[in-house]
Every structure is written in C-alpha cells, then in structure tokens.
PDB file of C-alpha atoms in Angstrom:
ATOM      1  CA  MET A 206      71.967 -76.958   4.474  1.00  0.00           C
ATOM      2  CA  LYS A 207      73.239 -74.710   7.380  1.00  0.00           C
ATOM      3  CA  ARG A 208      70.631 -72.127   8.338  1.00  0.00           C
ATOM      4  CA  MET A 209      71.461 -68.728   7.283  1.00  0.00           C
ATOM      5  CA  THR A 210      71.865 -65.937   9.922  1.00  0.00           C
ATOM      6  CA  VAL A 211      68.961 -63.513   9.751  1.00  0.00           C
ATOM      7  CA  ALA A 212      70.432 -60.038   9.608  1.00  0.00           C
ATOM      8  CA  THR A 213      69.189 -56.540   9.049  1.00  0.00           C
ATOM      9  CA  TYR A 214      70.776 -54.385   6.320  1.00  0.00           C
ATOM     10  CA  GLY A 215      70.513 -50.666   5.880  1.00  0.00           C
ATOM     11  CA  LEU A 216      70.761 -48.397   2.838  1.00  0.00           C
ATOM     12  CA  PHE A 217      74.199 -47.904   1.219  1.00  0.00           C
ATOM     13  CA  ILE A 218      74.800 -44.109   0.669  1.00  0.00           C
ATOM     14  CA  GLY A 219      78.147 -42.271   0.232  1.00  0.00           C
ATOM     15  CA  GLY A 220      80.108 -45.405   0.978  1.00  0.00           C
ATOM     16  CA  GLU A 221      78.509 -45.890   4.329  1.00  0.00           C
ATOM     17  CA  TRP A 222      76.051 -48.441   5.606  1.00  0.00           C
ATOM     18  CA  GLU A 223      73.151 -46.715   7.422  1.00  0.00           C
ATOM     19  CA  THR A 224      71.137 -47.957  10.325  1.00  0.00           C
ATOM     20  CA  PRO A 225      67.473 -48.414   9.035  1.00  0.00           C
ATOM     21  CA  HIS A 226      64.561 -46.543  10.468  1.00  0.00           C
ATOM     22  CA  ASP A 227      62.077 -48.764   8.913  1.00  0.00           C
ATOM     23  CA  THR A 228      62.529 -52.368   7.461  1.00  0.00           C
ATOM     24  CA  MET A 229      60.813 -54.987   5.386  1.00  0.00           C
ATOM     25  CA  ALA A 230      61.285 -58.752   5.490  1.00  0.00           C
ATOM     26  CA  VAL A 231      62.901 -60.857   2.823  1.00  0.00           C
ATOM     27  CA  ASN A 232      61.339 -64.204   2.966  1.00  0.00           C
ATOM     28  CA  HIS A 233      62.648 -67.771   2.017  1.00  0.00           C
ATOM     29  CA  LYS A 234      60.868 -68.865  -1.073  1.00  0.00           C
ATOM     30  CA  TYR A 235      60.085 -72.337   0.186  1.00  0.00           C
ATOM     31  CA  THR A 236      59.542 -71.972   3.881  1.00  0.00           C
ATOM     32  CA  GLY A 237      58.234 -68.416   3.919  1.00  0.00           C
ATOM     33  CA  GLU A 238      60.369 -67.588   6.884  1.00  0.00           C
ATOM     34  CA  PRO A 239      62.373 -64.407   6.915  1.00  0.00           C
ATOM     35  CA  VAL A 240      66.043 -64.787   5.859  1.00  0.00           C
ATOM     36  CA  GLY A 241      66.910 -61.046   6.235  1.00  0.00           C
ATOM     37  CA  TYR A 242      65.545 -57.599   6.658  1.00  0.00           C
ATOM     38  CA  VAL A 243      66.348 -54.592   4.576  1.00  0.00           C
ATOM     39  CA  ALA A 244      65.671 -50.890   4.962  1.00  0.00           C
ATOM     40  CA  ARG A 245      62.477 -49.264   3.497  1.00  0.00           C
ATOM     41  CA  ALA A 246      63.855 -46.145   1.862  1.00  0.00           C
ATOM     42  CA  SER A 247      62.017 -42.819   2.273  1.00  0.00           C
ATOM     43  CA  ARG A 248      61.886 -40.206  -0.390  1.00  0.00           C
ATOM     44  CA  ASP A 249      64.431 -38.161   1.473  1.00  0.00           C
ATOM     45  CA  ASP A 250      66.744 -41.260   1.343  1.00  0.00           C
ATOM     46  CA  VAL A 251      66.379 -41.473  -2.479  1.00  0.00           C
ATOM     47  CA  ARG A 252      67.240 -37.700  -2.665  1.00  0.00           C
ATOM     48  CA  ARG A 253      70.389 -38.310  -0.495  1.00  0.00           C
ATOM     49  CA  ALA A 254      71.474 -41.296  -2.670  1.00  0.00           C
ATOM     50  CA  VAL A 255      71.220 -39.319  -5.932  1.00  0.00           C
ATOM     51  CA  ALA A 256      73.076 -36.406  -4.228  1.00  0.00           C
ATOM     52  CA  SER A 257      75.796 -38.718  -3.058  1.00  0.00           C
ATOM     53  CA  ALA A 258      76.072 -40.201  -6.682  1.00  0.00           C
ATOM     54  CA  GLU A 259      76.162 -36.648  -8.291  1.00  0.00           C
ATOM     55  CA  ALA A 260      78.816 -35.408  -5.691  1.00  0.00           C
ATOM     56  CA  ALA A 261      80.993 -38.429  -6.420  1.00  0.00           C
ATOM     57  CA  LEU A 262      81.118 -37.479 -10.061  1.00  0.00           C
ATOM     58  CA  LYS A 263      82.416 -33.945  -9.170  1.00  0.00           C
ATOM     59  CA  GLN A 264      84.651 -34.612  -6.219  1.00  0.00           C
ATOM     60  CA  THR A 265      86.243 -37.970  -6.613  1.00  0.00           C
ATOM     61  CA  PRO A 266      88.392 -38.784  -9.679  1.00  0.00           C
ATOM     62  CA  PHE A 267      87.944 -42.286 -10.772  1.00  0.00           C
ATOM     63  CA  PRO A 268      90.271 -42.769 -13.903  1.00  0.00           C
ATOM     64  CA  PRO A 269      89.980 -45.878 -16.145  1.00  0.00           C
ATOM     65  CA  ASN A 270      92.840 -47.739 -14.660  1.00  0.00           C
ATOM     66  CA  ASP A 271      91.263 -47.337 -11.175  1.00  0.00           C
ATOM     67  CA  ARG A 272      87.994 -48.549 -12.538  1.00  0.00           C
ATOM     68  CA  TYR A 273      89.670 -51.645 -13.983  1.00  0.00           C
ATOM     69  CA  LYS A 274      91.408 -52.509 -10.767  1.00  0.00           C
ATOM     70  CA  VAL A 275      88.232 -52.058  -8.661  1.00  0.00           C
ATOM     71  CA  LEU A 276      86.057 -54.043 -10.995  1.00  0.00           C
ATOM     72  CA  LEU A 277      88.579 -56.875 -11.336  1.00  0.00           C
ATOM     73  CA  ARG A 278      89.073 -56.964  -7.565  1.00  0.00           C
ATOM     74  CA  ALA A 279      85.260 -57.268  -7.237  1.00  0.00           C
ATOM     75  CA  ALA A 280      85.277 -60.268  -9.551  1.00  0.00           C
ATOM     76  CA  GLN A 281      87.909 -61.856  -7.325  1.00  0.00           C
ATOM     77  CA  LEU A 282      85.951 -61.119  -4.070  1.00  0.00           C
ATOM     78  CA  ILE A 283      82.780 -62.671  -5.472  1.00  0.00           C
ATOM     79  CA  GLU A 284      84.827 -65.806  -6.396  1.00  0.00           C
ATOM     80  CA  GLU A 285      86.121 -65.880  -2.738  1.00  0.00           C
ATOM     81  CA  ARG A 286      82.594 -65.521  -1.406  1.00  0.00           C
ATOM     82  CA  LYS A 287      80.908 -67.747  -3.998  1.00  0.00           C
ATOM     83  CA  GLU A 288      79.296 -69.944  -1.340  1.00  0.00           C
ATOM     84  CA  LEU A 289      77.685 -67.009   0.492  1.00  0.00           C
ATOM     85  CA  PHE A 290      76.252 -65.704  -2.853  1.00  0.00           C
ATOM     86  CA  THR A 291      75.070 -69.086  -3.802  1.00  0.00           C
ATOM     87  CA  ARG A 292      73.242 -69.772  -0.428  1.00  0.00           C
ATOM     88  CA  THR A 293      71.774 -66.311  -0.421  1.00  0.00           C
ATOM     89  CA  LEU A 294      70.415 -66.715  -3.922  1.00  0.00           C
ATOM     90  CA  MET A 295      69.022 -70.098  -2.989  1.00  0.00           C
ATOM     91  CA  ALA A 296      67.207 -68.599   0.151  1.00  0.00           C
ATOM     92  CA  GLU A 297      65.810 -65.369  -1.396  1.00  0.00           C
ATOM     93  CA  GLY A 298      65.457 -66.426  -4.936  1.00  0.00           C
ATOM     94  CA  GLY A 299      64.344 -70.058  -4.605  1.00  0.00           C
ATOM     95  CA  LYS A 300      66.908 -71.397  -6.985  1.00  0.00           C
ATOM     96  CA  VAL A 301      68.509 -74.743  -6.762  1.00  0.00           C
ATOM     97  CA  ARG A 302      72.138 -74.827  -5.832  1.00  0.00           C
ATOM     98  CA  LYS A 303      73.376 -75.709  -9.433  1.00  0.00           C
ATOM     99  CA  ASP A 304      71.511 -72.731 -10.927  1.00  0.00           C
ATOM    100  CA  ALA A 305      72.542 -70.390  -8.054  1.00  0.00           C
ATOM    101  CA  ALA A 306      76.142 -71.268  -8.418  1.00  0.00           C
ATOM    102  CA  LEU A 307      76.034 -70.842 -12.118  1.00  0.00           C
ATOM    103  CA  GLU A 308      74.525 -67.381 -11.817  1.00  0.00           C
ATOM    104  CA  THR A 309      77.283 -66.437  -9.326  1.00  0.00           C
ATOM    105  CA  ASP A 310      79.922 -67.529 -11.840  1.00  0.00           C
ATOM    106  CA  ARG A 311      78.211 -65.391 -14.624  1.00  0.00           C
ATOM    107  CA  ALA A 312      78.494 -62.357 -12.134  1.00  0.00           C
ATOM    108  CA  ILE A 313      82.096 -62.993 -11.704  1.00  0.00           C
ATOM    109  CA  GLU A 314      82.591 -63.040 -15.624  1.00  0.00           C
ATOM    110  CA  THR A 315      80.380 -59.941 -15.913  1.00  0.00           C
ATOM    111  CA  PHE A 316      82.614 -57.913 -13.644  1.00  0.00           C
ATOM    112  CA  THR A 317      85.783 -59.337 -15.270  1.00  0.00           C
ATOM    113  CA  VAL A 318      84.667 -58.222 -18.688  1.00  0.00           C
ATOM    114  CA  SER A 319      83.434 -54.857 -17.396  1.00  0.00           C
ATOM    115  CA  ALA A 320      86.904 -54.468 -15.810  1.00  0.00           C
ATOM    116  CA  GLU A 321      88.623 -55.080 -19.244  1.00  0.00           C
ATOM    117  CA  GLU A 322      86.142 -52.677 -21.045  1.00  0.00           C
ATOM    118  CA  ALA A 323      87.173 -49.859 -18.642  1.00  0.00           C
ATOM    119  CA  LYS A 324      90.439 -49.593 -20.329  1.00  0.00           C
ATOM    120  CA  ARG A 325      88.969 -49.779 -23.880  1.00  0.00           C
ATOM    121  CA  ILE A 326      86.518 -46.871 -23.946  1.00  0.00           C
ATOM    122  CA  THR A 327      87.806 -44.610 -26.710  1.00  0.00           C
ATOM    123  CA  GLY A 328      86.442 -42.050 -29.338  1.00  0.00           C
ATOM    124  CA  HIS A 329      87.469 -42.053 -32.877  1.00  0.00           C
ATOM    125  CA  GLU A 330      88.950 -39.781 -35.519  1.00  0.00           C
ATOM    126  CA  VAL A 331      86.549 -37.923 -37.912  1.00  0.00           C
ATOM    127  CA  PRO A 332      87.973 -38.046 -41.422  1.00  0.00           C
ATOM    128  CA  VAL A 333      87.885 -34.368 -42.246  1.00  0.00           C
ATOM    129  CA  ALA A 334      91.187 -34.377 -44.339  1.00  0.00           C
ATOM    130  CA  GLY A 335      89.200 -35.068 -47.526  1.00  0.00           C
ATOM    131  CA  GLN A 336      87.111 -31.999 -47.197  1.00  0.00           C
ATOM    132  CA  ALA A 337      88.033 -28.694 -48.863  1.00  0.00           C
ATOM    133  CA  GLY A 338      89.719 -26.266 -46.529  1.00  0.00           C
ATOM    134  CA  ALA A 339      90.537 -28.933 -43.944  1.00  0.00           C
ATOM    135  CA  ASP A 340      94.319 -28.901 -44.385  1.00  0.00           C
ATOM    136  CA  ASN A 341      96.185 -29.348 -41.116  1.00  0.00           C
ATOM    137  CA  ARG A 342      93.015 -29.943 -39.254  1.00  0.00           C
ATOM    138  CA  LEU A 343      92.120 -32.905 -36.951  1.00  0.00           C
ATOM    139  CA  ALA A 344      88.659 -33.770 -35.672  1.00  0.00           C
ATOM    140  CA  PHE A 345      87.906 -36.386 -33.123  1.00  0.00           C
ATOM    141  CA  THR A 346      85.308 -37.678 -30.615  1.00  0.00           C
ATOM    142  CA  ILE A 347      85.802 -38.734 -26.984  1.00  0.00           C
ATOM    143  CA  ARG A 348      83.473 -40.616 -24.774  1.00  0.00           C
ATOM    144  CA  VAL A 349      82.432 -39.164 -21.437  1.00  0.00           C
ATOM    145  CA  PRO A 350      80.309 -40.618 -18.602  1.00  0.00           C
ATOM    146  CA  VAL A 351      76.527 -39.957 -18.786  1.00  0.00           C
ATOM    147  CA  GLY A 352      76.560 -39.050 -14.954  1.00  0.00           C
ATOM    148  CA  VAL A 353      74.058 -40.579 -12.424  1.00  0.00           C
ATOM    149  CA  ILE A 354      72.592 -43.876 -13.636  1.00  0.00           C
ATOM    150  CA  ALA A 355      69.444 -45.152 -11.937  1.00  0.00           C
ATOM    151  CA  ALA A 356      69.397 -48.979 -12.066  1.00  0.00           C
ATOM    152  CA  ILE A 357      66.284 -50.879 -11.366  1.00  0.00           C
ATOM    153  CA  THR A 358      66.711 -54.642 -11.254  1.00  0.00           C
ATOM    154  CA  PRO A 359      64.270 -57.686 -11.359  1.00  0.00           C
ATOM    155  CA  PHE A 360      63.864 -60.581  -9.109  1.00  0.00           C
ATOM    156  CA  ASN A 361      64.712 -63.438 -11.385  1.00  0.00           C
ATOM    157  CA  PHE A 362      68.576 -62.939 -11.565  1.00  0.00           C
ATOM    158  CA  PRO A 363      69.377 -60.861  -8.576  1.00  0.00           C
ATOM    159  CA  ILE A 364      73.084 -61.399  -8.827  1.00  0.00           C
ATOM    160  CA  ASN A 365      74.010 -61.272 -12.501  1.00  0.00           C
ATOM    161  CA  LEU A 366      71.412 -58.712 -13.711  1.00  0.00           C
ATOM    162  CA  VAL A 367      72.665 -56.320 -10.910  1.00  0.00           C
ATOM    163  CA  ALA A 368      76.196 -56.897 -12.172  1.00  0.00           C
ATOM    164  CA  HIS A 369      75.064 -56.332 -15.727  1.00  0.00           C
ATOM    165  CA  LYS A 370      73.890 -52.823 -14.788  1.00  0.00           C
ATOM    166  CA  ILE A 371      76.425 -51.564 -12.222  1.00  0.00           C
ATOM    167  CA  GLY A 372      79.509 -53.147 -13.772  1.00  0.00           C
ATOM    168  CA  PRO A 373      79.409 -51.512 -17.253  1.00  0.00           C
ATOM    169  CA  ALA A 374      78.053 -48.197 -15.756  1.00  0.00           C
ATOM    170  CA  LEU A 375      81.086 -47.913 -13.269  1.00  0.00           C
ATOM    171  CA  ALA A 376      83.507 -49.058 -16.075  1.00  0.00           C
ATOM    172  CA  ALA A 377      82.383 -46.020 -18.137  1.00  0.00           C
ATOM    173  CA  GLY A 378      82.932 -43.749 -15.199  1.00  0.00           C
ATOM    174  CA  ASN A 379      79.357 -43.243 -13.932  1.00  0.00           C
ATOM    175  CA  SER A 380      77.785 -43.139 -10.638  1.00  0.00           C
ATOM    176  CA  VAL A 381      74.939 -45.526  -9.875  1.00  0.00           C
ATOM    177  CA  VAL A 382      71.917 -45.524  -7.636  1.00  0.00           C
ATOM    178  CA  LEU A 383      70.704 -49.214  -7.402  1.00  0.00           C
ATOM    179  CA  LYS A 384      67.132 -50.211  -6.671  1.00  0.00           C
ATOM    180  CA  PRO A 385      66.918 -54.023  -6.631  1.00  0.00           C
ATOM    181  CA  ALA A 386      63.700 -56.018  -6.467  1.00  0.00           C
ATOM    182  CA  SER A 387      62.068 -55.820  -3.142  1.00  0.00           C
ATOM    183  CA  THR A 388      61.655 -59.640  -3.100  1.00  0.00           C
ATOM    184  CA  THR A 389      65.383 -60.347  -3.765  1.00  0.00           C
ATOM    185  CA  PRO A 390      67.567 -57.504  -2.455  1.00  0.00           C
ATOM    186  CA  LEU A 391      70.030 -59.444  -0.292  1.00  0.00           C
ATOM    187  CA  CYS A 392      72.350 -60.419  -3.274  1.00  0.00           C
ATOM    188  CA  ALA A 393      72.435 -56.612  -4.156  1.00  0.00           C
ATOM    189  CA  VAL A 394      73.585 -55.916  -0.607  1.00  0.00           C
ATOM    190  CA  LEU A 395      76.318 -58.411  -0.945  1.00  0.00           C
ATOM    191  CA  LEU A 396      77.445 -56.991  -4.239  1.00  0.00           C
ATOM    192  CA  CYS A 397      77.500 -53.455  -2.731  1.00  0.00           C
ATOM    193  CA  GLN A 398      79.761 -54.752   0.039  1.00  0.00           C
ATOM    194  CA  VAL A 399      81.994 -56.430  -2.437  1.00  0.00           C
ATOM    195  CA  LEU A 400      82.622 -53.172  -4.463  1.00  0.00           C
ATOM    196  CA  HIS A 401      83.122 -51.262  -1.275  1.00  0.00           C
ATOM    197  CA  ASP A 402      85.783 -53.842  -0.262  1.00  0.00           C
ATOM    198  CA  ALA A 403      87.223 -53.702  -3.641  1.00  0.00           C
ATOM    199  CA  GLY A 404      88.013 -49.940  -3.111  1.00  0.00           C
ATOM    200  CA  LEU A 405      85.255 -48.243  -5.017  1.00  0.00           C
ATOM    201  CA  PRO A 406      85.216 -44.529  -4.150  1.00  0.00           C
ATOM    202  CA  PRO A 407      82.363 -43.378  -1.762  1.00  0.00           C
ATOM    203  CA  GLY A 408      79.274 -42.196  -3.634  1.00  0.00           C
ATOM    204  CA  ARG A 409      79.952 -44.198  -6.865  1.00  0.00           C
ATOM    205  CA  LEU A 410      77.399 -46.870  -5.800  1.00  0.00           C
ATOM    206  CA  ASN A 411      74.418 -46.206  -3.631  1.00  0.00           C
ATOM    207  CA  LEU A 412      71.742 -48.701  -2.591  1.00  0.00           C
ATOM    208  CA  VAL A 413      68.069 -47.793  -1.919  1.00  0.00           C
ATOM    209  CA  THR A 414      65.750 -50.701  -1.184  1.00  0.00           C
ATOM    210  CA  GLY A 415      61.957 -50.591  -1.004  1.00  0.00           C
ATOM    211  CA  SER A 416      58.990 -51.200  -3.424  1.00  0.00           C
ATOM    212  CA  GLY A 417      58.966 -50.070  -7.079  1.00  0.00           C
ATOM    213  CA  ALA A 418      55.610 -48.176  -6.387  1.00  0.00           C
ATOM    214  CA  SER A 419      57.546 -45.850  -3.951  1.00  0.00           C
ATOM    215  CA  VAL A 420      61.243 -45.868  -4.432  1.00  0.00           C
ATOM    216  CA  GLY A 421      61.023 -46.560  -8.234  1.00  0.00           C
ATOM    217  CA  GLU A 422      58.635 -43.498  -8.577  1.00  0.00           C
ATOM    218  CA  TRP A 423      60.819 -41.250  -6.495  1.00  0.00           C
ATOM    219  CA  LEU A 424      63.903 -42.132  -8.647  1.00  0.00           C
ATOM    220  CA  LEU A 425      62.004 -41.234 -11.803  1.00  0.00           C
ATOM    221  CA  ALA A 426      61.071 -37.866 -10.291  1.00  0.00           C
ATOM    222  CA  GLU A 427      64.888 -37.106  -9.712  1.00  0.00           C
ATOM    223  CA  GLU A 428      65.972 -34.776 -12.343  1.00  0.00           C
ATOM    224  CA  ARG A 429      69.582 -35.212 -11.437  1.00  0.00           C
ATOM    225  CA  VAL A 430      69.437 -38.704 -12.861  1.00  0.00           C
ATOM    226  CA  GLY A 431      70.937 -38.812 -16.388  1.00  0.00           C
ATOM    227  CA  MET A 432      69.958 -42.288 -17.439  1.00  0.00           C
ATOM    228  CA  TYR A 433      67.512 -45.108 -16.337  1.00  0.00           C
ATOM    229  CA  THR A 434      68.289 -48.799 -16.863  1.00  0.00           C
ATOM    230  CA  PHE A 435      65.404 -51.092 -16.087  1.00  0.00           C
ATOM    231  CA  THR A 436      64.792 -54.726 -16.402  1.00  0.00           C
ATOM    232  CA  GLY A 437      61.269 -56.029 -15.691  1.00  0.00           C
ATOM    233  CA  SER A 438      57.747 -56.101 -16.935  1.00  0.00           C
ATOM    234  CA  THR A 439      56.580 -54.333 -20.064  1.00  0.00           C
ATOM    235  CA  GLU A 440      53.884 -52.541 -18.100  1.00  0.00           C
ATOM    236  CA  ILE A 441      56.404 -50.995 -15.825  1.00  0.00           C
ATOM    237  CA  GLY A 442      58.823 -50.452 -18.659  1.00  0.00           C
ATOM    238  CA  LEU A 443      56.272 -48.246 -20.388  1.00  0.00           C
ATOM    239  CA  GLN A 444      55.919 -46.174 -17.306  1.00  0.00           C
ATOM    240  CA  VAL A 445      59.762 -45.760 -17.046  1.00  0.00           C
ATOM    241  CA  LYS A 446      60.001 -44.762 -20.628  1.00  0.00           C
ATOM    242  CA  ALA A 447      57.080 -42.150 -20.291  1.00  0.00           C
ATOM    243  CA  LYS A 448      58.458 -40.563 -17.076  1.00  0.00           C
ATOM    244  CA  SER A 449      62.153 -40.477 -18.118  1.00  0.00           C
ATOM    245  CA  GLY A 450      61.445 -37.766 -20.713  1.00  0.00           C
ATOM    246  CA  LEU A 451      64.435 -36.688 -22.686  1.00  0.00           C
ATOM    247  CA  ARG A 452      66.933 -38.663 -20.447  1.00  0.00           C
ATOM    248  CA  ARG A 453      68.457 -41.777 -21.745  1.00  0.00           C
ATOM    249  CA  CYS A 454      66.686 -45.029 -20.954  1.00  0.00           C
ATOM    250  CA  THR A 455      67.516 -48.664 -21.760  1.00  0.00           C
ATOM    251  CA  LEU A 456      64.729 -51.278 -21.141  1.00  0.00           C
ATOM    252  CA  GLU A 457      64.729 -55.129 -21.161  1.00  0.00           C
ATOM    253  CA  LEU A 458      61.157 -56.124 -20.942  1.00  0.00           C
ATOM    254  CA  GLY A 459      58.655 -58.978 -20.946  1.00  0.00           C
ATOM    255  CA  SER A 460      59.458 -62.703 -20.808  1.00  0.00           C
ATOM    256  CA  ASN A 461      59.304 -65.783 -23.054  1.00  0.00           C
ATOM    257  CA  ALA A 462      59.897 -68.279 -20.115  1.00  0.00           C
ATOM    258  CA  ALA A 463      56.326 -69.485 -19.544  1.00  0.00           C
ATOM    259  CA  ASN A 464      55.504 -72.159 -17.038  1.00  0.00           C
ATOM    260  CA  LEU A 465      52.636 -74.668 -17.360  1.00  0.00           C
ATOM    261  CA  VAL A 466      51.001 -75.809 -14.091  1.00  0.00           C
ATOM    262  CA  PHE A 467      48.982 -79.054 -14.714  1.00  0.00           C
ATOM    263  CA  ALA A 468      45.971 -80.256 -12.809  1.00  0.00           C
ATOM    264  CA  ASP A 469      48.006 -83.053 -10.953  1.00  0.00           C
ATOM    265  CA  ALA A 470      50.587 -80.660  -9.657  1.00  0.00           C
ATOM    266  CA  ASP A 471      51.157 -80.470  -5.847  1.00  0.00           C
TER     267      ASP A 471
END
C-alpha cells in the first residue's frame, strides 16, 4: 500500500482551519509510526469553539432545504474520496481494507439519510377540538433545534459514529462541537473538510482535538452547550451524565465485543 503523507492538522473553528500551537501524534496501529499530527486544544480553544457554534445559531440562517443540500453533498464527497477515508481508517484505526471500506459506505448512507430527514422534521396537531370551549381553536407543536451540541466520539468507528452524531444534529438545525477520540481523530478531520467543502455555514461544525481528560472535561464545563452526545465506556458515560446536569444527554455505553487472546498467540 502506498505510504500516507504525514500531515499536521489544526483545529477547525468558525469555518477556518487554524495553525496549531501544540500537537500530538496519531500513530499507525501496526507499525507505531506517526501517520499524522493533530492540534492539542487548550481550554481557550474549547471556549472559542463553543462560542463559534453559539454565534452560528444566531447569525447564520440554515433552513431545512439548505441542510438537505449540504448533507447530501457531503455524502457525495465521501463517495468521491472513499479511497482516502478507507486508507486513513486502515492506518489510524488498524482495520483491514474490507472493514474500512464498509464503514466508509455506512457513513455515506448515514449522511444521505440525515439529509432526507432534514426535510421531514415536523410537529403535530394537538386534538383540542373535542374539549369544551375549544370551538374555532387550533393547537399544534413545532420542533426547534436544541442549540449547541457537544459530540464526543470513540476510537472504534471513527468515521461512521462521527457521522451518526453530526449528521442528525446538523439535519435538525443545531451547531456541533466535535471531540473525536485522541487515538483516531484523522477521519474526523476529513469529515469536517467534507462538510466545509459541501457548503456548511461557518460555525455550524467545530473540531477540537485532544484528550478526554482535558478537552472532554472543558466541554462539560461549558454552560452554553445544550446537549451532550457520547459514545464510549460506561465509566466515562457516568461522568458525562453526572456533570451534564439538567441539560440533555444521550449515551451509548459499554461493549459486548469481547476478544479472547490464547496462550499460543503471537
């Protein structure tokens, strides 16, 4: 396989890639050699990312049809760049080509479905006509974006689980601050570039990279975040739930994919 170019990637805030002041290596899962470097975000970086996401909600209209077009275009761009995504996942995630390509296909489908759902977000009529005194009255609900979503993703599916979080969040009109796993952040970098190239308004998606012990904790301390979505260990999930307070929180925890390593293994 052709050797990947070892590049350095900064944070993505307000629709711009920033030059990193501090970096950390992303290593090949078989050789241990660096396959890329990403920024190590500071607490101020996290604050700026959240502020950018909040400002985008107030300053940049993003109606459902625009969301549909951007997410569908993102799916098309992933298809066009499938080989790059596949090779990146093989290097940073240690997956074989077949599994890496399959996960990339799943991400294409995830963004396609998210695009379609952007056009189908509706409220419903509340049946008040049967109540006394409700003549000539109409009651209904509408759905509105939650606001700033903090998405914290794991190492094991660094393309499709990122897509699972940011696709539906953007389809619903939210802004996202994404914190991928520190061991597999390169696919998240590629997805941010895809959405930028697809025409996503600045600030609607922001990327902060670094360890969960620092960047994750700083995100949990940000009161402007309206919802947390986390996939990872039960231990960390309990911490996210405890620190999110009254804010919304979705958790996908634990694992049933055990591996047995026998004494004759190499």
